[in-house]
Short mmCIF file of C-alpha atoms in Angstrom, two decimals:
data_model
loop_
_atom_site.label_atom_id
_atom_site.label_comp_id
_atom_site.label_asym_id
_atom_site.label_seq_id
_atom_site.Cartn_x
_atom_site.Cartn_y
_atom_site.Cartn_z
CA MET A 1 130.75 99.10 146.88
CA GLN A 2 129.76 96.04 144.96
CA PHE A 3 126.67 94.67 143.29
CA GLU A 4 125.26 91.40 144.56
CA VAL A 5 122.90 90.04 141.97
CA ASP A 6 120.64 87.02 142.23
CA ILE A 7 117.67 87.51 139.97
CA SER A 8 115.62 85.95 137.24
CA LYS A 9 113.27 87.49 134.75
CA THR A 10 111.29 86.00 131.90
CA VAL A 11 109.93 88.03 129.01
CA GLY A 12 108.05 87.19 125.85
CA ASP A 13 105.01 85.08 125.09
CA SER A 14 104.34 81.40 124.48
CA ARG A 15 106.00 81.48 121.06
CA ARG A 16 109.18 83.27 122.01
CA ARG A 17 110.42 83.56 125.50
CA PHE A 18 113.67 84.58 127.06
CA THR A 19 114.82 84.05 130.60
CA LEU A 20 117.59 85.90 132.31
CA ALA A 21 118.74 84.05 135.41
CA VAL A 22 122.01 85.14 136.94
CA ARG A 23 123.74 85.08 140.26
CA PHE A 24 127.01 86.87 140.86
CA ALA A 25 128.76 89.54 142.86
CA THR A 26 131.01 92.12 141.31
CA ARG A 27 134.54 92.05 142.69
CA GLY A 28 136.55 95.06 141.68
CA PRO A 29 135.50 98.57 140.77
CA ARG A 30 135.25 97.70 137.07
CA THR A 31 133.05 94.94 135.80
CA ILE A 32 132.54 93.98 132.19
CA VAL A 33 129.45 92.01 131.24
CA TYR A 34 130.47 90.36 128.02
CA GLY A 35 128.41 88.33 125.61
CA PRO A 36 126.88 88.16 122.14
CA SER A 37 123.83 90.24 121.33
CA GLY A 38 120.68 88.62 122.61
CA ALA A 39 122.46 87.26 125.67
CA GLY A 40 120.48 89.48 128.02
CA LYS A 41 123.19 92.03 128.76
CA SER A 42 121.01 95.08 128.33
CA MET A 43 118.26 93.53 130.39
CA LEU A 44 120.73 92.87 133.17
CA LEU A 45 121.93 96.47 133.12
CA GLN A 46 118.34 97.73 133.17
CA VAL A 47 117.64 95.52 136.16
CA LEU A 48 120.63 97.05 137.97
CA ALA A 49 119.33 100.55 137.15
CA GLY A 50 115.76 99.79 138.19
CA LEU A 51 114.37 100.18 134.68
CA LYS A 52 113.25 96.55 134.56
CA ARG A 53 111.74 94.61 137.43
CA PRO A 54 112.95 91.04 137.95
CA ASP A 55 110.37 88.31 138.54
CA ARG A 56 112.17 87.01 141.56
CA GLY A 57 115.38 87.28 143.52
CA GLN A 58 117.28 90.12 145.07
CA LEU A 59 119.71 92.84 144.20
CA ARG A 60 122.01 94.65 146.57
CA PHE A 61 124.42 97.51 146.12
CA GLY A 62 126.90 97.75 148.99
CA ASP A 63 124.76 97.19 152.06
CA GLU A 64 121.61 98.60 150.47
CA THR A 65 118.90 96.30 149.16
CA LEU A 66 117.69 97.70 145.86
CA PHE A 67 115.31 94.90 145.07
CA ASP A 68 113.94 91.95 146.98
CA ALA A 69 110.96 90.16 145.51
CA ALA A 70 110.27 88.17 148.67
CA ARG A 71 110.26 91.24 150.93
CA GLY A 72 108.55 93.47 148.38
CA ILE A 73 111.42 95.94 148.21
CA GLU A 74 112.00 97.89 145.03
CA VAL A 75 113.95 101.13 145.02
CA PRO A 76 112.73 103.04 141.94
CA ALA A 77 115.23 103.98 139.24
CA ARG A 78 115.04 107.67 140.14
CA ALA A 79 116.19 106.97 143.72
CA ARG A 80 119.10 104.65 142.91
CA ARG A 81 121.44 107.46 141.91
CA PHE A 82 123.30 105.54 139.25
CA GLY A 83 124.70 107.17 136.16
CA TYR A 84 123.49 105.38 133.04
CA VAL A 85 124.85 105.81 129.53
CA PHE A 86 122.56 104.35 126.89
CA GLN A 87 123.93 102.65 123.82
CA ASP A 88 122.78 105.40 121.46
CA TYR A 89 123.05 107.89 124.33
CA ALA A 90 119.35 108.89 124.42
CA LEU A 91 120.26 112.57 124.57
CA PHE A 92 117.11 114.67 124.74
CA PRO A 93 116.84 115.96 121.16
CA GLN A 94 114.93 119.13 122.01
CA LEU A 95 117.51 120.29 124.58
CA SER A 96 120.96 121.77 124.11
CA VAL A 97 124.11 120.09 125.34
CA ARG A 98 124.10 122.36 128.39
CA GLN A 99 120.46 121.57 129.15
CA ASN A 100 121.04 117.87 128.67
CA ILE A 101 123.88 117.87 131.15
CA ALA A 102 121.87 119.93 133.66
CA PHE A 103 118.79 117.74 133.22
CA GLY A 104 119.20 115.67 136.37
CA LEU A 105 119.97 118.59 138.68
CA SER A 106 116.29 119.23 139.33
CA ASP A 107 113.50 116.69 139.58
CA GLY A 108 110.77 119.31 139.07
CA LEU A 109 108.37 119.64 136.16
CA ARG A 110 110.41 122.11 134.10
CA ASN A 111 113.51 121.57 132.04
CA PRO A 112 116.63 123.60 132.76
CA THR A 113 116.74 126.90 130.87
CA ALA A 114 119.14 127.49 127.98
CA HIS A 115 121.36 129.61 130.24
CA VAL A 116 121.45 127.29 133.22
CA ASP A 117 124.61 128.10 135.12
CA HIS A 118 125.72 125.50 137.59
CA LYS A 119 129.10 124.57 138.95
CA ALA A 120 128.85 120.88 138.13
CA VAL A 121 127.54 121.58 134.61
CA ASN A 122 130.35 124.00 133.88
CA ARG A 123 132.89 121.61 135.31
CA TRP A 124 131.86 118.75 133.02
CA LEU A 125 131.47 121.00 130.00
CA ALA A 126 135.07 122.03 130.52
CA ALA A 127 136.37 118.57 131.39
CA PHE A 128 134.90 117.07 128.22
CA GLU A 129 135.78 120.07 126.03
CA LEU A 130 132.13 120.70 125.29
CA ASP A 131 132.20 124.45 126.04
CA GLY A 132 132.19 125.29 122.36
CA VAL A 133 129.08 123.25 121.61
CA ALA A 134 127.19 123.88 124.85
CA ALA A 135 124.37 125.67 123.03
CA GLN A 136 124.05 123.11 120.24
CA LYS A 137 121.49 120.34 119.94
CA PRO A 138 122.54 116.67 120.02
CA HIS A 139 121.98 116.15 116.28
CA GLU A 140 124.61 118.82 115.56
CA LEU A 141 127.34 116.97 117.47
CA SER A 142 129.96 114.48 116.41
CA GLY A 143 129.78 110.94 117.75
CA GLY A 144 132.47 111.58 120.32
CA GLN A 145 130.79 114.77 121.51
CA ARG A 146 127.51 112.94 121.91
CA GLN A 147 129.14 110.28 123.99
CA ARG A 148 130.83 112.83 126.21
CA THR A 149 127.57 114.72 126.63
CA ALA A 150 125.87 111.50 127.69
CA LEU A 151 128.67 110.81 130.16
CA ALA A 152 128.54 114.35 131.54
CA ARG A 153 124.78 114.09 131.94
CA ALA A 154 125.21 110.85 133.85
CA LEU A 155 127.98 112.21 136.08
CA VAL A 156 126.63 115.65 136.94
CA ASN A 157 124.73 114.43 139.97
CA ALA A 158 127.71 112.57 141.43
CA PRO A 159 126.20 109.11 140.96
CA ARG A 160 127.14 106.17 143.16
CA ALA A 161 127.96 103.94 140.20
CA LEU A 162 128.25 104.20 136.44
CA LEU A 163 126.34 101.82 134.17
CA LEU A 164 127.46 101.78 130.55
CA ASP A 165 125.53 100.10 127.75
CA GLU A 166 127.93 99.40 124.87
CA PRO A 167 129.40 102.89 125.18
CA PHE A 168 131.71 102.56 122.17
CA ALA A 169 129.50 100.61 119.78
CA ALA A 170 128.15 103.70 118.04
CA LEU A 171 131.60 105.15 117.31
CA ASP A 172 133.84 104.52 114.35
CA PRO A 173 136.93 102.39 115.11
CA GLU A 174 139.44 105.23 115.25
CA LEU A 175 137.34 107.27 117.65
CA ARG A 176 136.60 104.14 119.64
CA ALA A 177 140.24 103.68 120.59
CA ARG A 178 140.52 107.30 121.67
CA MET A 179 137.34 107.22 123.70
CA ARG A 180 138.50 104.08 125.51
CA HIS A 181 141.54 106.05 126.57
CA GLU A 182 139.41 108.92 127.77
CA MET A 183 137.07 106.57 129.59
CA GLU A 184 139.99 104.94 131.33
CA ARG A 185 141.18 108.33 132.59
CA LEU A 186 137.69 109.34 133.60
CA LEU A 187 137.10 106.16 135.59
CA ASP A 188 140.33 106.73 137.49
CA GLU A 189 139.24 110.26 138.22
CA VAL A 190 135.64 109.75 139.37
CA ASN A 191 136.50 106.60 141.28
CA ILE A 192 133.06 104.98 141.41
CA PRO A 193 132.14 101.41 140.52
CA MET A 194 131.48 100.84 136.84
CA VAL A 195 129.54 98.12 135.08
CA MET A 196 129.95 98.06 131.32
CA ILE A 197 128.20 95.71 128.96
CA THR A 198 129.75 94.95 125.61
CA HIS A 199 129.97 92.39 122.85
CA ASP A 200 133.31 93.78 121.68
CA PRO A 201 136.33 91.63 122.69
CA GLU A 202 138.41 94.78 122.50
CA ASP A 203 136.48 96.31 125.42
CA LEU A 204 137.07 93.10 127.32
CA ARG A 205 140.82 93.37 126.71
CA TRP A 206 140.85 96.98 127.70
CA PHE A 207 138.69 97.11 130.81
CA GLY A 208 138.02 93.50 131.58
CA ALA A 209 139.73 92.93 134.87
CA ASP A 210 136.54 91.34 136.15
CA ALA A 211 134.45 89.97 133.36
CA ILE A 212 131.13 88.24 133.52
CA HIS A 213 130.33 86.17 130.46
CA LEU A 214 126.69 85.98 129.56
CA ARG A 215 125.06 83.71 127.00
CA ASP A 216 121.36 83.02 126.47
CA GLY A 217 120.49 84.70 129.73
CA ALA A 218 122.85 82.68 131.89
CA LEU A 219 126.38 83.03 133.18
CA GLU A 220 128.98 81.17 131.23
CA THR A 221 132.25 79.90 132.46
CA PRO A 222 134.77 82.25 130.90
CA PRO A 223 136.52 80.71 127.93
CA PRO A 224 140.14 79.76 128.49
CA ARG A 225 142.46 82.73 128.48
CA PRO A 226 143.91 82.36 124.95
CA SER A 227 140.84 83.99 123.46
CA VAL A 228 141.68 87.07 125.46
CA VAL A 229 145.09 88.21 124.38
CA VAL A 230 146.79 90.46 126.87
CA THR A 231 149.74 92.25 125.39
CA PRO A 232 152.70 93.11 127.61
CA PHE A 233 151.94 96.79 127.10
CA GLU A 234 148.50 96.49 128.52
CA ARG A 235 149.64 94.25 131.32
CA ALA A 236 152.10 96.92 132.27
CA ARG A 237 149.33 99.51 132.26
CA GLY A 238 147.61 97.38 134.83
CA MET B 1 69.97 143.41 100.33
CA LEU B 2 72.46 141.62 102.48
CA SER B 3 71.01 140.37 105.66
CA LEU B 4 74.01 139.62 107.80
CA ASP B 5 72.38 139.76 111.22
CA PRO B 6 72.60 136.06 111.98
CA ALA B 7 76.12 135.71 110.62
CA TRP B 8 78.25 137.45 113.22
CA PRO B 9 76.60 136.08 116.39
CA ALA B 10 76.74 132.65 114.79
CA LEU B 11 80.43 133.02 113.98
CA ALA B 12 81.21 134.29 117.48
CA LEU B 13 79.29 131.42 119.03
CA SER B 14 80.98 128.85 116.78
CA LEU B 15 84.41 130.19 117.71
CA LYS B 16 83.52 130.08 121.40
CA VAL B 17 82.14 126.56 121.17
CA ALA B 18 85.09 125.30 119.11
CA THR B 19 87.60 126.89 121.51
CA TRP B 20 85.99 125.27 124.53
CA ALA B 21 85.71 121.92 122.78
CA THR B 22 89.40 122.13 121.84
CA LEU B 23 90.46 123.04 125.39
CA LEU B 24 88.42 120.19 126.86
CA ASN B 25 89.89 117.77 124.35
CA ALA B 26 93.39 119.06 125.07
CA VAL B 27 92.94 117.53 128.51
CA LEU B 28 90.61 114.57 127.88
CA GLY B 29 91.90 113.49 124.47
CA VAL B 30 95.55 113.86 125.40
CA ALA B 31 95.06 111.96 128.66
CA ALA B 32 93.19 109.15 126.88
CA GLY B 33 95.77 109.07 124.08
CA TYR B 34 98.58 108.80 126.61
CA ALA B 35 96.81 106.00 128.47
CA LEU B 36 96.24 104.04 125.25
CA ALA B 37 99.84 104.59 124.13
CA ARG B 38 101.58 103.67 127.37
CA ALA B 39 99.34 101.59 129.63
CA ARG B 40 99.08 97.86 129.10
CA PHE B 41 95.68 96.51 129.97
CA PRO B 42 93.34 93.91 128.52
CA GLY B 43 90.73 95.38 126.22
CA ARG B 44 92.94 98.28 125.23
CA GLU B 45 92.06 98.05 121.54
CA LEU B 46 88.37 97.64 122.33
CA CYS B 47 88.65 100.78 124.43
CA ASP B 48 90.28 102.57 121.51
CA ALA B 49 87.52 101.40 119.17
CA LEU B 50 84.74 102.58 121.50
CA LEU B 51 86.38 105.97 121.99
CA THR B 52 86.78 106.32 118.20
CA LEU B 53 83.09 105.61 117.63
CA PRO B 54 82.12 109.32 117.41
CA LEU B 55 84.27 109.53 114.28
CA VAL B 56 82.12 107.05 112.35
CA LEU B 57 78.68 107.30 113.96
CA PRO B 58 76.26 109.65 112.21
CA PRO B 59 76.29 112.89 114.22
CA THR B 60 72.53 112.68 114.64
CA VAL B 61 72.88 109.25 116.26
CA LEU B 62 75.55 110.67 118.52
CA GLY B 63 73.31 113.64 119.30
CA TYR B 64 70.53 111.25 120.20
CA TYR B 65 72.83 109.35 122.58
CA LEU B 66 73.81 112.63 124.21
CA LEU B 67 70.15 113.65 124.52
CA VAL B 68 69.38 110.36 126.23
CA LEU B 69 72.37 110.82 128.52
CA VAL B 70 72.06 114.50 129.51
CA GLY B 71 68.36 115.12 128.87
CA ARG B 72 66.09 115.77 131.85
CA GLN B 73 65.31 112.07 132.17
CA GLY B 74 68.87 110.93 131.43
CA PRO B 75 71.12 109.64 134.21
CA LEU B 76 73.70 112.40 133.79
CA GLY B 77 71.11 115.10 133.03
CA ALA B 78 69.03 114.28 136.11
CA TRP B 79 72.13 114.32 138.29
CA LEU B 80 73.28 117.68 136.89
CA LYS B 81 69.80 119.12 137.43
CA ASP B 82 69.50 117.81 140.99
CA SER B 83 73.04 118.66 142.10
CA PHE B 84 73.73 121.93 140.33
CA GLY B 85 70.43 123.00 138.81
CA VAL B 86 72.11 122.84 135.42
CA SER B 87 70.58 121.68 132.19
CA LEU B 88 72.70 121.37 129.06
CA ILE B 89 69.87 120.92 126.59
CA PHE B 90 69.32 123.99 124.36
CA THR B 91 72.31 125.83 125.81
CA TRP B 92 75.63 126.77 124.25
CA GLN B 93 77.30 124.53 126.82
CA GLY B 94 75.29 121.71 125.25
CA ALA B 95 76.81 122.66 121.90
CA VAL B 96 80.26 122.47 123.54
CA LEU B 97 79.44 118.98 124.81
CA ALA B 98 78.33 117.86 121.35
CA ALA B 99 81.36 119.36 119.61
CA THR B 100 83.74 117.92 122.22
CA VAL B 101 82.40 114.40 121.85
CA VAL B 102 82.30 114.53 118.05
CA ALA B 103 85.88 115.84 117.76
CA PHE B 104 87.35 113.76 120.61
CA PRO B 105 88.62 110.87 118.40
CA LEU B 106 90.73 113.27 116.34
CA VAL B 107 92.80 114.28 119.37
CA LEU B 108 92.79 110.76 120.74
CA LYS B 109 94.20 109.30 117.53
CA SER B 110 96.87 111.93 116.98
CA ALA B 111 97.88 112.02 120.64
CA ARG B 112 98.18 108.25 120.81
CA ALA B 113 100.28 108.14 117.64
CA ALA B 114 102.43 111.03 118.86
CA PHE B 115 103.06 109.42 122.25
CA GLU B 116 103.81 106.06 120.65
CA SER B 117 106.42 107.67 118.44
CA VAL B 118 108.35 108.88 121.49
CA GLU B 119 111.08 106.36 122.12
CA PRO B 120 110.69 104.92 125.63
CA GLN B 121 114.45 105.21 126.04
CA PHE B 122 114.17 108.98 126.49
CA GLU B 123 111.72 108.41 129.33
CA GLN B 124 114.02 105.83 130.88
CA ALA B 125 116.93 108.24 130.65
CA ALA B 126 114.86 110.78 132.57
CA ARG B 127 113.98 108.23 135.25
CA VAL B 128 117.57 107.25 135.95
CA LEU B 129 118.36 110.96 136.17
CA GLY B 130 115.98 111.19 139.12
CA LEU B 131 112.65 112.26 137.64
CA GLY B 132 109.27 111.08 138.85
CA GLU B 133 106.53 110.13 136.41
CA TRP B 134 105.03 113.65 136.22
CA GLY B 135 108.45 115.09 135.51
CA VAL B 136 109.04 112.49 132.81
CA PHE B 137 105.73 113.38 131.19
CA PHE B 138 106.09 117.16 131.23
CA ARG B 139 109.82 117.36 130.52
CA VAL B 140 110.34 114.54 128.05
CA THR B 141 107.22 112.85 126.68
CA LEU B 142 105.07 115.93 126.05
CA PRO B 143 107.84 118.07 124.50
CA LEU B 144 108.65 115.24 122.09
CA ALA B 145 105.00 114.60 121.19
CA TRP B 146 103.60 118.13 121.06
CA ARG B 147 103.66 118.55 117.28
CA GLY B 148 101.42 115.58 116.68
CA ILE B 149 99.15 116.61 119.53
CA LEU B 150 98.88 120.17 118.29
CA ALA B 151 98.01 118.94 114.81
CA GLY B 152 95.23 116.85 116.36
CA LEU B 153 93.97 119.81 118.38
CA LEU B 154 93.81 122.00 115.27
CA LEU B 155 91.80 119.31 113.49
CA THR B 156 89.56 119.19 116.54
CA PHE B 157 89.04 122.92 116.33
CA ALA B 158 88.12 122.70 112.66
CA ARG B 159 85.82 119.75 113.25
CA ALA B 160 84.14 121.46 116.21
CA LEU B 161 83.71 124.63 114.19
CA GLY B 162 81.78 122.75 111.55
CA GLU B 163 79.76 120.50 113.86
CA PHE B 164 76.14 120.31 112.78
CA GLY B 165 74.14 117.18 113.50
CA ALA B 166 74.85 116.48 117.12
CA THR B 167 74.84 120.19 117.95
CA LEU B 168 71.39 120.64 116.46
CA MET B 169 70.07 117.65 118.42
CA VAL B 170 71.48 118.78 121.76
CA ALA B 171 71.56 122.58 121.57
CA GLY B 172 68.91 123.31 118.98
CA SER B 173 68.99 126.42 116.81
CA ILE B 174 68.17 129.49 118.86
CA PRO B 175 69.52 132.52 116.94
CA GLY B 176 72.04 134.43 119.01
CA ARG B 177 72.09 131.75 121.72
CA THR B 178 72.72 128.28 120.34
CA GLN B 179 72.71 128.83 116.59
CA THR B 180 76.24 128.01 115.43
CA LEU B 181 77.72 128.83 112.04
CA SER B 182 76.88 125.55 110.35
CA VAL B 183 73.35 125.53 111.77
CA ALA B 184 72.92 129.13 110.59
CA VAL B 185 73.93 128.06 107.09
CA TYR B 186 71.20 125.46 107.10
CA GLU B 187 68.63 127.97 108.39
CA ALA B 188 69.69 130.59 105.88
CA VAL B 189 69.36 128.19 102.95
CA GLN B 190 65.99 127.00 104.22
CA ALA B 191 64.81 130.60 104.45
CA GLY B 192 66.17 131.44 100.97
CA GLN B 193 68.66 134.00 102.34
CA ASP B 194 71.35 133.22 99.82
CA ALA B 195 73.58 136.19 100.61
CA THR B 196 73.79 135.23 104.28
CA ALA B 197 74.41 131.63 103.35
CA ASN B 198 77.20 132.60 100.96
CA LEU B 199 78.94 134.70 103.58
CA LEU B 200 78.64 131.99 106.24
CA VAL B 201 79.93 129.35 103.87
CA ALA B 202 82.86 131.53 102.83
CA ILE B 203 83.84 132.22 106.46
CA THR B 204 83.68 128.53 107.33
CA SER B 205 85.66 127.46 104.28
CA VAL B 206 88.43 130.02 104.79
CA THR B 207 88.79 129.09 108.45
CA CYS B 208 88.97 125.38 107.68
CA VAL B 209 91.53 125.83 104.90
CA ALA B 210 93.69 127.93 107.22
CA VAL B 211 93.53 125.23 109.89
CA LEU B 212 94.39 122.46 107.42
CA LEU B 213 97.36 124.43 106.09
CA THR B 214 98.64 124.85 109.63
CA VAL B 215 98.19 121.15 110.33
CA GLY B 216 100.05 120.36 107.12
CA ARG B 217 102.99 122.43 108.29
CA LEU B 218 103.08 120.68 111.65
CA ALA B 219 102.43 117.09 110.69
CA PRO B 220 105.14 116.02 108.24
CA GLY B 221 108.85 116.03 108.86
CA ARG B 222 110.07 115.58 112.37
CA VAL B 223 107.00 114.82 114.40
CA ALA B 224 109.22 113.27 117.04
CA PRO B 225 112.97 113.47 116.64
CA LYS B 226 114.71 110.14 116.76
CA ALA B 227 117.49 109.24 119.12
CA VAL B 228 120.82 110.62 118.10
#
């Protein structure tokens, strides 16, 4: 399953305006969108998720058209079934870890109860070692626990793809390295396409098999390889 | 000799009127506050200004507007009379209408501020997790905004409890039927019944202080928790 993207979107007013205009198709299962802040990375990810509507163009995932301005097609975010991890996680502050993870299991008008017991919830609580903090609120968690809760919440519904917005930016450097490891393992395990946006060259080195470089809302020819140092160790890891 | 006869019916009526006005505003004020906080349309601030007008207009002016609107000759009054045989003038329901309109801006303002303080990212997170717009509202937006809204509703209750000018214009002062607490105070003072007036004033003051203390406990601190 790959994304085929050909969209443009302009935001702002007459004084300050920004245009995102990109055309690309993802190749492998892991795609890094890399660029400085203000390049339009978040906007691109929100377009993929259906949280922002492009002005024109089309967007396909596999053989499904998610958006087509000319034909008036727009699959709403809630029907796209993508897992999305926000940069600061956007965990619901009034809900416990367990309730946060169970949130997407029902689309009704009531939040899951504190004792919600569901196979998928229990599975991810265990997989991410969150059992011990299942009843706690997000503000009581460590940075790593928050990130894992956000990932579990995104994965509980078996999404078709995982969209990650700077998933490591909010962590301190030591934790960052560990979470990259965990993410790597997780991606192997869930085996769904992943699009990660980042401004951190380290993420690019780690996950960047297929990287899209974004600057000022447009694709940039990737800089020559030397700026991306691949150590023999990592090459061996594949 | 204490003459308390008018006090208790007046208090009961005031509580009834204030409760109804608060319930109505819990729907109308919250809906309008949400619309002003989230919807983008031209004239939004003008809309906000017009809806806030009851806060600054003299209550008697407001009462006059309401009389013109729902009186027998008024467009709304004539329609109510023709369709349902209902007249609001000189009824306790008329007092509810007056109190609702007068207190409406208090809910509107607090609800709008409360909704605006909810980070849109929480709502977006709910959407990508499969929720429709009603689900987003009831499971994310409202739970994160309820403190501010509740504070506004308590202020509404206090304001409705003390409503005088517009109520007198629309509902009049029929003891036991439309004479609310604050109107009864006026009547008691006019009639020289100081003991009754003192009691009524004490009841009103205590109620309002209790409401303000409750609001004070709700309002500061974490009105809407930030993203973590």
